PDB file of C-alpha atoms in Angstrom:
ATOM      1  CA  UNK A   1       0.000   0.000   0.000  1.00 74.00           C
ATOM      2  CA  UNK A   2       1.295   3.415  -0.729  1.00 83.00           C
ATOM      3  CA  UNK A   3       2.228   5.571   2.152  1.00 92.00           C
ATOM      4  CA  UNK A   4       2.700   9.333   2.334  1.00 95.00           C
ATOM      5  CA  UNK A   5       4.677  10.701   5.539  1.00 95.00           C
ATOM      6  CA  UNK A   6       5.237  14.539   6.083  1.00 96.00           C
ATOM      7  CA  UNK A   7       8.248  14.367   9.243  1.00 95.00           C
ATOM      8  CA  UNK A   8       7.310  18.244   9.897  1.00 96.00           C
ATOM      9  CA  UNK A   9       4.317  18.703  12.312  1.00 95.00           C
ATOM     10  CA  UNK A  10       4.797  22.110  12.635  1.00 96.00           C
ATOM     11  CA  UNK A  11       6.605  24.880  11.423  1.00 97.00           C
ATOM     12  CA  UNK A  12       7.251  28.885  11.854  1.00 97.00           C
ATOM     13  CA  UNK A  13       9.323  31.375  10.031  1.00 97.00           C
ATOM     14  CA  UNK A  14       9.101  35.051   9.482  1.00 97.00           C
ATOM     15  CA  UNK A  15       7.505  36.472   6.374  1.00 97.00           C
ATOM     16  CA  UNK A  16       9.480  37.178   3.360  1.00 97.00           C
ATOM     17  CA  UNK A  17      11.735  34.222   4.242  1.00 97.00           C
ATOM     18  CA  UNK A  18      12.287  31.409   2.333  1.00 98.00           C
ATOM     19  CA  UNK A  19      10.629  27.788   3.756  1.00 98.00           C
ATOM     20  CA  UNK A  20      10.509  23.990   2.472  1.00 98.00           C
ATOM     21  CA  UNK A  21       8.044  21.239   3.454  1.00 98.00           C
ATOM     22  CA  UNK A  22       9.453  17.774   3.092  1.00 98.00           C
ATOM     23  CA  UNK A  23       7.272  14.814   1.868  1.00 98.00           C
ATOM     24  CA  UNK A  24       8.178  11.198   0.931  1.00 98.00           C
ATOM     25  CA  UNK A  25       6.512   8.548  -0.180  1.00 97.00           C
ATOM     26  CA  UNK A  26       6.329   5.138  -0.848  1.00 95.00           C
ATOM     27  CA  UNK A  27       4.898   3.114  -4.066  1.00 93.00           C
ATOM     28  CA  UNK A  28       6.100   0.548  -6.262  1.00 91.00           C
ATOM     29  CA  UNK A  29       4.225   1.870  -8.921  1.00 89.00           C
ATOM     30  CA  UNK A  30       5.973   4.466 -11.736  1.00 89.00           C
ATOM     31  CA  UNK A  31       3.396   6.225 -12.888  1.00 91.00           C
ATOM     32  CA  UNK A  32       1.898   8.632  -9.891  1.00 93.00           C
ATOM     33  CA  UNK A  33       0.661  12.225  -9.276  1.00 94.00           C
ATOM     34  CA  UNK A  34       1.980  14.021  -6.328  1.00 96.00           C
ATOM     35  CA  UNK A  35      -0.264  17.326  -4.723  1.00 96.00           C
ATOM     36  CA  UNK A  36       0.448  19.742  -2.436  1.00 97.00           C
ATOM     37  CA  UNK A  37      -2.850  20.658  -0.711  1.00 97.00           C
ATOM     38  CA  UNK A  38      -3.311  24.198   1.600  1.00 97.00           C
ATOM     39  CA  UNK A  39      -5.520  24.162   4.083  1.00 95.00           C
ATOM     40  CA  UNK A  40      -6.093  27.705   5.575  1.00 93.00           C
ATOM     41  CA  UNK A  41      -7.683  28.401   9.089  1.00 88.00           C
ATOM     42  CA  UNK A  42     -10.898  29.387   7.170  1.00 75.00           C
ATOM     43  CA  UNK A  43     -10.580  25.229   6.150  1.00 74.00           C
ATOM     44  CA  UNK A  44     -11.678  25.028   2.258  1.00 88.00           C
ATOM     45  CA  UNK A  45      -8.835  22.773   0.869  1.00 92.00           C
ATOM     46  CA  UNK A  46      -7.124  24.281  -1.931  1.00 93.00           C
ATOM     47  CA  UNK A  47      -4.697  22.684  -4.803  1.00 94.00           C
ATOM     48  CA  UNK A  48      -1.267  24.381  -4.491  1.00 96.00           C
ATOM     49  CA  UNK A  49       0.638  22.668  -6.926  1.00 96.00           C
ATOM     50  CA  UNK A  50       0.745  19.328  -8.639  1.00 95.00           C
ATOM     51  CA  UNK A  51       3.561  17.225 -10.033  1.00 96.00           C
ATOM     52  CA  UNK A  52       3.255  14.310 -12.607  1.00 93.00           C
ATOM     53  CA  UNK A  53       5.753  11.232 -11.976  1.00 93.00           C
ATOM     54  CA  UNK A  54       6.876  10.919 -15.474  1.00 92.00           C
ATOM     55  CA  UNK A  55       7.935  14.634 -15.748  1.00 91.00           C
ATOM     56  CA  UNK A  56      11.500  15.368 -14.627  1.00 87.00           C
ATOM     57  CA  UNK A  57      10.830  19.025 -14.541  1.00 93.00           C
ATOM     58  CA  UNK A  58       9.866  20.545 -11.117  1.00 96.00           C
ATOM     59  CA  UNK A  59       6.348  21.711 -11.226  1.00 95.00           C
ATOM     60  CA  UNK A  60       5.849  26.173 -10.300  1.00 95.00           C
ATOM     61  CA  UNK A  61       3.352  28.233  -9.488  1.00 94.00           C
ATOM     62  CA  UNK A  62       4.473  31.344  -8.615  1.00 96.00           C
ATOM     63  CA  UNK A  63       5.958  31.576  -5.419  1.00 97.00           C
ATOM     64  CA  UNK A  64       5.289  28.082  -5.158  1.00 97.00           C
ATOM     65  CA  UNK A  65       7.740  24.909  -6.195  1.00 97.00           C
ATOM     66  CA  UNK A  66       8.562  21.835  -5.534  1.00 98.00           C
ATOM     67  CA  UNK A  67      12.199  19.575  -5.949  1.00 97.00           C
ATOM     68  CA  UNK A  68      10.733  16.127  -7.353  1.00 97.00           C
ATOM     69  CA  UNK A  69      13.392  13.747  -6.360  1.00 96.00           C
ATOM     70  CA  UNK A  70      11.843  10.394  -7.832  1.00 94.00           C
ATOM     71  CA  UNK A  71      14.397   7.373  -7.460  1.00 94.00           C
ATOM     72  CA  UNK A  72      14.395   9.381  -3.677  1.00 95.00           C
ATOM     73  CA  UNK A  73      10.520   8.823  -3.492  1.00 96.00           C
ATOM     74  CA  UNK A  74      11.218  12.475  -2.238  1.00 97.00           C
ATOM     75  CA  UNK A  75       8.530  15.764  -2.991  1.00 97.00           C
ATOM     76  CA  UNK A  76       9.232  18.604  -1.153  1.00 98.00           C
ATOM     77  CA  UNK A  77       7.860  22.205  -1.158  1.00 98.00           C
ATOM     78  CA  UNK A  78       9.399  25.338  -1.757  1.00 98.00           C
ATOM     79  CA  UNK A  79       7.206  28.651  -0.756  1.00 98.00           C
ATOM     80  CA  UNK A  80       9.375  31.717  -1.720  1.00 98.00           C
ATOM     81  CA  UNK A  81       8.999  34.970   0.076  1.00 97.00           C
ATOM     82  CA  UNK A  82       6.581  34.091   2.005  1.00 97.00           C
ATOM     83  CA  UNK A  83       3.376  35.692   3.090  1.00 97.00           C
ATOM     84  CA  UNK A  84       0.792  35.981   5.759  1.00 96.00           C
ATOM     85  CA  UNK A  85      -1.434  34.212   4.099  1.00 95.00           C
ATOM     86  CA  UNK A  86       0.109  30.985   3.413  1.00 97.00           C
ATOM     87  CA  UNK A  87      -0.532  30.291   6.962  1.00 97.00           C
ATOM     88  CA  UNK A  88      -2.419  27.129   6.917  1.00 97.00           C
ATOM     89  CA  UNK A  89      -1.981  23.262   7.564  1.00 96.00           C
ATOM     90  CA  UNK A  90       0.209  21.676   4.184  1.00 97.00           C
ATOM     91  CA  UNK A  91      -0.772  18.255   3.061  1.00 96.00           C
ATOM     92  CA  UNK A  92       0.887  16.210   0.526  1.00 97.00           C
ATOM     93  CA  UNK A  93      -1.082  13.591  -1.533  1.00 95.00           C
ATOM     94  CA  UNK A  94      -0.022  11.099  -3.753  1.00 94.00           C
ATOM     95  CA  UNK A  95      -2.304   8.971  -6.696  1.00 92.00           C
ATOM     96  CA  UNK A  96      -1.246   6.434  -8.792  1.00 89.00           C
ATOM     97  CA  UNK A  97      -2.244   6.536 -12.170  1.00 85.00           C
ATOM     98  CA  UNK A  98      -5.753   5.597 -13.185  1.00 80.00           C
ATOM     99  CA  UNK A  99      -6.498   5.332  -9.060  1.00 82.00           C
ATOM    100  CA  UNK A 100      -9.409   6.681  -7.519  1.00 80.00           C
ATOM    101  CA  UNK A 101      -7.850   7.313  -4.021  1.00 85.00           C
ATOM    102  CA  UNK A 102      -5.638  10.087  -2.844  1.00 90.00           C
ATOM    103  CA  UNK A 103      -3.025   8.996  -0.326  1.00 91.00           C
ATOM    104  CA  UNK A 104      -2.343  12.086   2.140  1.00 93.00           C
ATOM    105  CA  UNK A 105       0.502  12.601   4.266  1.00 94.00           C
ATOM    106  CA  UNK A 106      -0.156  13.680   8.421  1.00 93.00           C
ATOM    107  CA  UNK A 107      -0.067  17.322   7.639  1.00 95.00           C
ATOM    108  CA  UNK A 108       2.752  20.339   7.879  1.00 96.00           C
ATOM    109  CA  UNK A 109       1.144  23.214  10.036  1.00 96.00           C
ATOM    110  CA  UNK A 110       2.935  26.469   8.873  1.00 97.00           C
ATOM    111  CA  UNK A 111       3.106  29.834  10.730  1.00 97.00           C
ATOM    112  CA  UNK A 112       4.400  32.695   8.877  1.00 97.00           C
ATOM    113  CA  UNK A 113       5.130  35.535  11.552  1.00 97.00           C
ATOM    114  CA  UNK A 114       5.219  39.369  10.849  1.00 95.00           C
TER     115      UNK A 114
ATOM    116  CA  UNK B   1     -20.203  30.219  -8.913  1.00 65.00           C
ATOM    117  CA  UNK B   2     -19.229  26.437  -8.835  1.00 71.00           C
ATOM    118  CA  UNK B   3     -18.454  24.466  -5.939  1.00 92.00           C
ATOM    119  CA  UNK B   4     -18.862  22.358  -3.476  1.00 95.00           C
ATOM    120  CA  UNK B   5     -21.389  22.924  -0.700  1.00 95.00           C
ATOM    121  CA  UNK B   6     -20.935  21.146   3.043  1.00 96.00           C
ATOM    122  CA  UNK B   7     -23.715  21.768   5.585  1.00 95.00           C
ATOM    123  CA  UNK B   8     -24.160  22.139   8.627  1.00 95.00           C
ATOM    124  CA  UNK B   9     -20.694  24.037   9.502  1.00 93.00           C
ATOM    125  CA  UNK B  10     -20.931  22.696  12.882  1.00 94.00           C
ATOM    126  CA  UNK B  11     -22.925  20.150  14.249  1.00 93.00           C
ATOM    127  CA  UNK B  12     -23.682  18.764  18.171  1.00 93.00           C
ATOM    128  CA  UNK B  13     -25.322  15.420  18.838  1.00 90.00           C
ATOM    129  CA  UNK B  14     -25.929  13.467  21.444  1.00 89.00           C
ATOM    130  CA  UNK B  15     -24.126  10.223  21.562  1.00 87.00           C
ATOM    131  CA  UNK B  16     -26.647   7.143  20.185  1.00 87.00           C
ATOM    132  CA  UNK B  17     -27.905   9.359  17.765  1.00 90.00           C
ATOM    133  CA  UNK B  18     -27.296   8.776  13.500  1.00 93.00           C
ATOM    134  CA  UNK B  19     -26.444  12.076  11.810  1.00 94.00           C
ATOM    135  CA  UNK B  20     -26.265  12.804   8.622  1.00 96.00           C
ATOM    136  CA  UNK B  21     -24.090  15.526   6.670  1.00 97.00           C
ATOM    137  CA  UNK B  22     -25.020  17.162   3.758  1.00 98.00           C
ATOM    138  CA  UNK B  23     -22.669  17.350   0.518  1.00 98.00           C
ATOM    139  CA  UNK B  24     -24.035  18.933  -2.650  1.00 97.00           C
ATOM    140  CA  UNK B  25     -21.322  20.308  -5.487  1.00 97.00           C
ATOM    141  CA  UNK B  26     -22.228  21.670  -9.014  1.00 96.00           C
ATOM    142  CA  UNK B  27     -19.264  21.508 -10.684  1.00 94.00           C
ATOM    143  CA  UNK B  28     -21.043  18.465 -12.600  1.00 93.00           C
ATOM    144  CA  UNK B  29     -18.072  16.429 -11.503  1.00 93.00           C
ATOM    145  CA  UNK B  30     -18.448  12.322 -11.662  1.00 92.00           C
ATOM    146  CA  UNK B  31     -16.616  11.447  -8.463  1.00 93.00           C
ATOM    147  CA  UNK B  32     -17.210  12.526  -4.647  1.00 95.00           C
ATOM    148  CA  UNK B  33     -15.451  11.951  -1.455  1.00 96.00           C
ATOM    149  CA  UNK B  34     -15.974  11.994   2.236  1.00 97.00           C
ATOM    150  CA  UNK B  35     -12.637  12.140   4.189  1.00 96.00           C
ATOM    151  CA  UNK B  36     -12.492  12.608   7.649  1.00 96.00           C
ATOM    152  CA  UNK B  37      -9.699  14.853   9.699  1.00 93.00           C
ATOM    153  CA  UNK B  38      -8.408  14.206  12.822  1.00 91.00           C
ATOM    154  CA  UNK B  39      -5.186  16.279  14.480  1.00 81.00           C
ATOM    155  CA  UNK B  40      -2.382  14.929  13.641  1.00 76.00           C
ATOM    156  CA  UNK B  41      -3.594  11.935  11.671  1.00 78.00           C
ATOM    157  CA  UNK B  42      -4.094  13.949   8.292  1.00 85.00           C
ATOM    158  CA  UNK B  43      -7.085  13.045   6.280  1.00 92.00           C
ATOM    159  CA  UNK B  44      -8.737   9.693   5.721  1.00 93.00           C
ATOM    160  CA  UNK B  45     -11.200   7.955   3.338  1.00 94.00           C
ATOM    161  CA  UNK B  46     -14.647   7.230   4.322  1.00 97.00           C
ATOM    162  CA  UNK B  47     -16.320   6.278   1.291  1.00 97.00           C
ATOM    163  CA  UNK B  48     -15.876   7.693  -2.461  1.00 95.00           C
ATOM    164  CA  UNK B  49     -18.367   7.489  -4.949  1.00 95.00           C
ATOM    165  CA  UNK B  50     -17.257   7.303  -9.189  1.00 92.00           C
ATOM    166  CA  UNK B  51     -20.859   7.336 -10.177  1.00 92.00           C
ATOM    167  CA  UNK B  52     -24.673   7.896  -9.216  1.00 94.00           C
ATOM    168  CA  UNK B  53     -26.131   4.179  -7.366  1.00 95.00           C
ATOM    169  CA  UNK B  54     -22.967   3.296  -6.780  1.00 95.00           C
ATOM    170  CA  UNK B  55     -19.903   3.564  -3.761  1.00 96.00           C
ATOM    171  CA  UNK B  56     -16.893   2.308  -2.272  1.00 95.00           C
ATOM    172  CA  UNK B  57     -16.000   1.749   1.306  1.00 96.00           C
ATOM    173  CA  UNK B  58     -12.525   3.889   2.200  1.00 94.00           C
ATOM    174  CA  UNK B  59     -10.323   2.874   4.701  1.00 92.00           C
ATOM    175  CA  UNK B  60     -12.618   3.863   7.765  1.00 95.00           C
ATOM    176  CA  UNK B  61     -15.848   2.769   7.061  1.00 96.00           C
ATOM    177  CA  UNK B  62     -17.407   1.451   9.424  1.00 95.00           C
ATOM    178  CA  UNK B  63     -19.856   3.113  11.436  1.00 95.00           C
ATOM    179  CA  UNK B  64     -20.561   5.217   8.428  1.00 97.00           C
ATOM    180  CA  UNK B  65     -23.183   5.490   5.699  1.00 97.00           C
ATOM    181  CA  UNK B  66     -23.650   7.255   2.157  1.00 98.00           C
ATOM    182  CA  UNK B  67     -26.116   7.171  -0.454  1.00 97.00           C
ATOM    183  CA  UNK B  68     -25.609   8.768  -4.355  1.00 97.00           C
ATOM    184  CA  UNK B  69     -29.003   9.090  -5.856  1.00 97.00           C
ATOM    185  CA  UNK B  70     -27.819  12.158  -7.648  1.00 96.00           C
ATOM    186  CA  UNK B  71     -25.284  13.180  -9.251  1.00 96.00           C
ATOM    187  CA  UNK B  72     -24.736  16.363  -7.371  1.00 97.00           C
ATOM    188  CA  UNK B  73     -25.326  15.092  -3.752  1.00 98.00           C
ATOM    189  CA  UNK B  74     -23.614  12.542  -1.780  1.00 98.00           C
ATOM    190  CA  UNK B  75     -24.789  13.090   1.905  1.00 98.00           C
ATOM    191  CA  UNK B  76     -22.806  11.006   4.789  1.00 98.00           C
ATOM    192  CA  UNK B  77     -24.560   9.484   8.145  1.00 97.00           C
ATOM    193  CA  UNK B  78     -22.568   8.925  10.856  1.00 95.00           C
ATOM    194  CA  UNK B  79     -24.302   6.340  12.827  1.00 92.00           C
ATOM    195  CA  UNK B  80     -24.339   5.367  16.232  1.00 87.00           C
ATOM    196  CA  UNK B  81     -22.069   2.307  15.386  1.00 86.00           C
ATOM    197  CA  UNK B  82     -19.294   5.275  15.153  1.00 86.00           C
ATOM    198  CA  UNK B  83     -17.209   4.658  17.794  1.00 87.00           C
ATOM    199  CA  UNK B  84     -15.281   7.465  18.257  1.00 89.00           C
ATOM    200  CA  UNK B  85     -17.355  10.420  15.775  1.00 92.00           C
ATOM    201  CA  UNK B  86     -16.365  14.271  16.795  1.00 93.00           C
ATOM    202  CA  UNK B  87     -14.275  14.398  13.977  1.00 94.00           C
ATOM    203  CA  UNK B  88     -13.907  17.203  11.406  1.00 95.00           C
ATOM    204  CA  UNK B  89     -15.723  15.810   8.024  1.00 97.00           C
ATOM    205  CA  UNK B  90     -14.297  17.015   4.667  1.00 96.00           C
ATOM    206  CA  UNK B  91     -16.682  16.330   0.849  1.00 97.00           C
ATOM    207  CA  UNK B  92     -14.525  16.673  -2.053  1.00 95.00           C
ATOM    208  CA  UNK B  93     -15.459  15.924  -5.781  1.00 94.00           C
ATOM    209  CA  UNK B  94     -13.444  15.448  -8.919  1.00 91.00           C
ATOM    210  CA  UNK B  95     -14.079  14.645 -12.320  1.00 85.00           C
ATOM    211  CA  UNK B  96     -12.983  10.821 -11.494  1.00 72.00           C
ATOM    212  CA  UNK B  97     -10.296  10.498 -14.066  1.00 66.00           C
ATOM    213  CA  UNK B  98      -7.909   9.319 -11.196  1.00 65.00           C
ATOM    214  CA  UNK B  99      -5.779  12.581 -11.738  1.00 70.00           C
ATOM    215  CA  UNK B 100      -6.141  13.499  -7.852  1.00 72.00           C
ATOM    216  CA  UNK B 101      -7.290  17.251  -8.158  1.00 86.00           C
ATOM    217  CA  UNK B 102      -9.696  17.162  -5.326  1.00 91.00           C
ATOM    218  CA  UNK B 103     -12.378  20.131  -4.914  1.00 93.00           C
ATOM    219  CA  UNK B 104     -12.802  20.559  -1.251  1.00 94.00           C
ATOM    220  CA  UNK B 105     -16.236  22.290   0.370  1.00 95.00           C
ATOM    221  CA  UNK B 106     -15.637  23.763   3.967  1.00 94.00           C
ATOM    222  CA  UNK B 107     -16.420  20.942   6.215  1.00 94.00           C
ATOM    223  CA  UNK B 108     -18.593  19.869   8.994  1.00 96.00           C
ATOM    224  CA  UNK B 109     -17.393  19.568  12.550  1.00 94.00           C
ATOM    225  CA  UNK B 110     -19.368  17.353  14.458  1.00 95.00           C
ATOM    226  CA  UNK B 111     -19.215  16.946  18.332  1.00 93.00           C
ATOM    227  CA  UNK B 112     -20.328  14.378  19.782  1.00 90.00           C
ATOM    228  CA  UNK B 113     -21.786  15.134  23.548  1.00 85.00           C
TER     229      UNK B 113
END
């Protein structure tokens, strides 16, 4: 069974800086989607960003990016200058192709502090 | 505006008591999904749905019930075989391509008294 595990509970840094969620998984298949999900206090899940397996190149949206490390089962996140407003809990999901369930990691609460 | 439509926002029982959560999206997608979040234990599957008369038991089932007579509704009971059912209950749809975007409504937090 495929396994997502986010090792970060919690974490705080100031606004502006720079900050990276970690996220691993574990499949056997090759063909997957990996997600980054936000949720903010206000709780309405949101898509951040989205990575497919068989694409080397590391997914952006805006401020937003992630380092796809596949033969490292690795998917971390990369929010740049960050803002008040990506406060919120960070989930990563994974789906293997042609699936109909989303795996999701434990959750990454982030602070961003004025 | 399309979306995805959870209700009640919050939601007290009293233990013994079956309660059932309202889902509703009209984004005309094909699949729909009741997770359920607990701290620390990120989200998990309840039951998904990839077409009207028909579901799938998640991972925690039990003690739950759904129905998909429509297309655009997929309500959730939580029965009184629920163990454990103060929880914080998230509907999501999806066109059911088995992509993985997920559209989220707001969720309903039950408590259990």
């Amino acid at each position: 069974a495929q396994t997502v595990t986010q090792s970060q509970p919690e974490m705080s840094v100031q606004e502006a800086e720079t900050v990276t969620l970690s996220c691993t998984y574990d499949t056997s298949e090759s063909n997957y989607y990996l997600f980054w999900y936000k949720q903010p206090p206000s709780r309405q899940m949101i898509l951040v960003i989205r990575q497919e397996a068989y694409k080397q190149q590391n997914a952006t949206e805006n401020r937003f990016s992630v380092n796809f490390q596949k033969a490292a089962k690795s998917f971390s996140l990369k929010i740049s200058d960050s803002q008040l407003g990506d406060t919120a809990m960070y989930f990563c999901a994974f789906i293997s192709q042609g699936a109909q369930k989303l795996v999701f990691g434990q959750g990454t609460r982030l602070t961003i502090n004025p | 505006d399309g979306g995805i439509t959870q209700s009640p926002k919050y939601l007290f029982r009293k233990e013994g008591q079956n309660v059932t959560l309202s889902c509703e999206q009209n984004l005309n997608h094909d699949a729909m999904y009741w997770y359920r979040q607990d701290p620390g234990q990120g989200l998990r599957l309840i039951y998904y749905s990839q077409i009207v008369n028909d579901f799938q038991k998640g991972d925690i089932a039990e003690g739950y019930s759904v129905s998909r007579e429509k297309k655009e509704s997929f309500p959730l009971t939580v029965t009184s075989a629920q163990k454990n059912p103060t929880a914080f209950y998230l509907c999501a749809s999806s066109w059911g391509q088995g992509t993985g975007e997920l559209f989220f409504g707001e969720g309903s937090r039950l408590t259990v008294l």
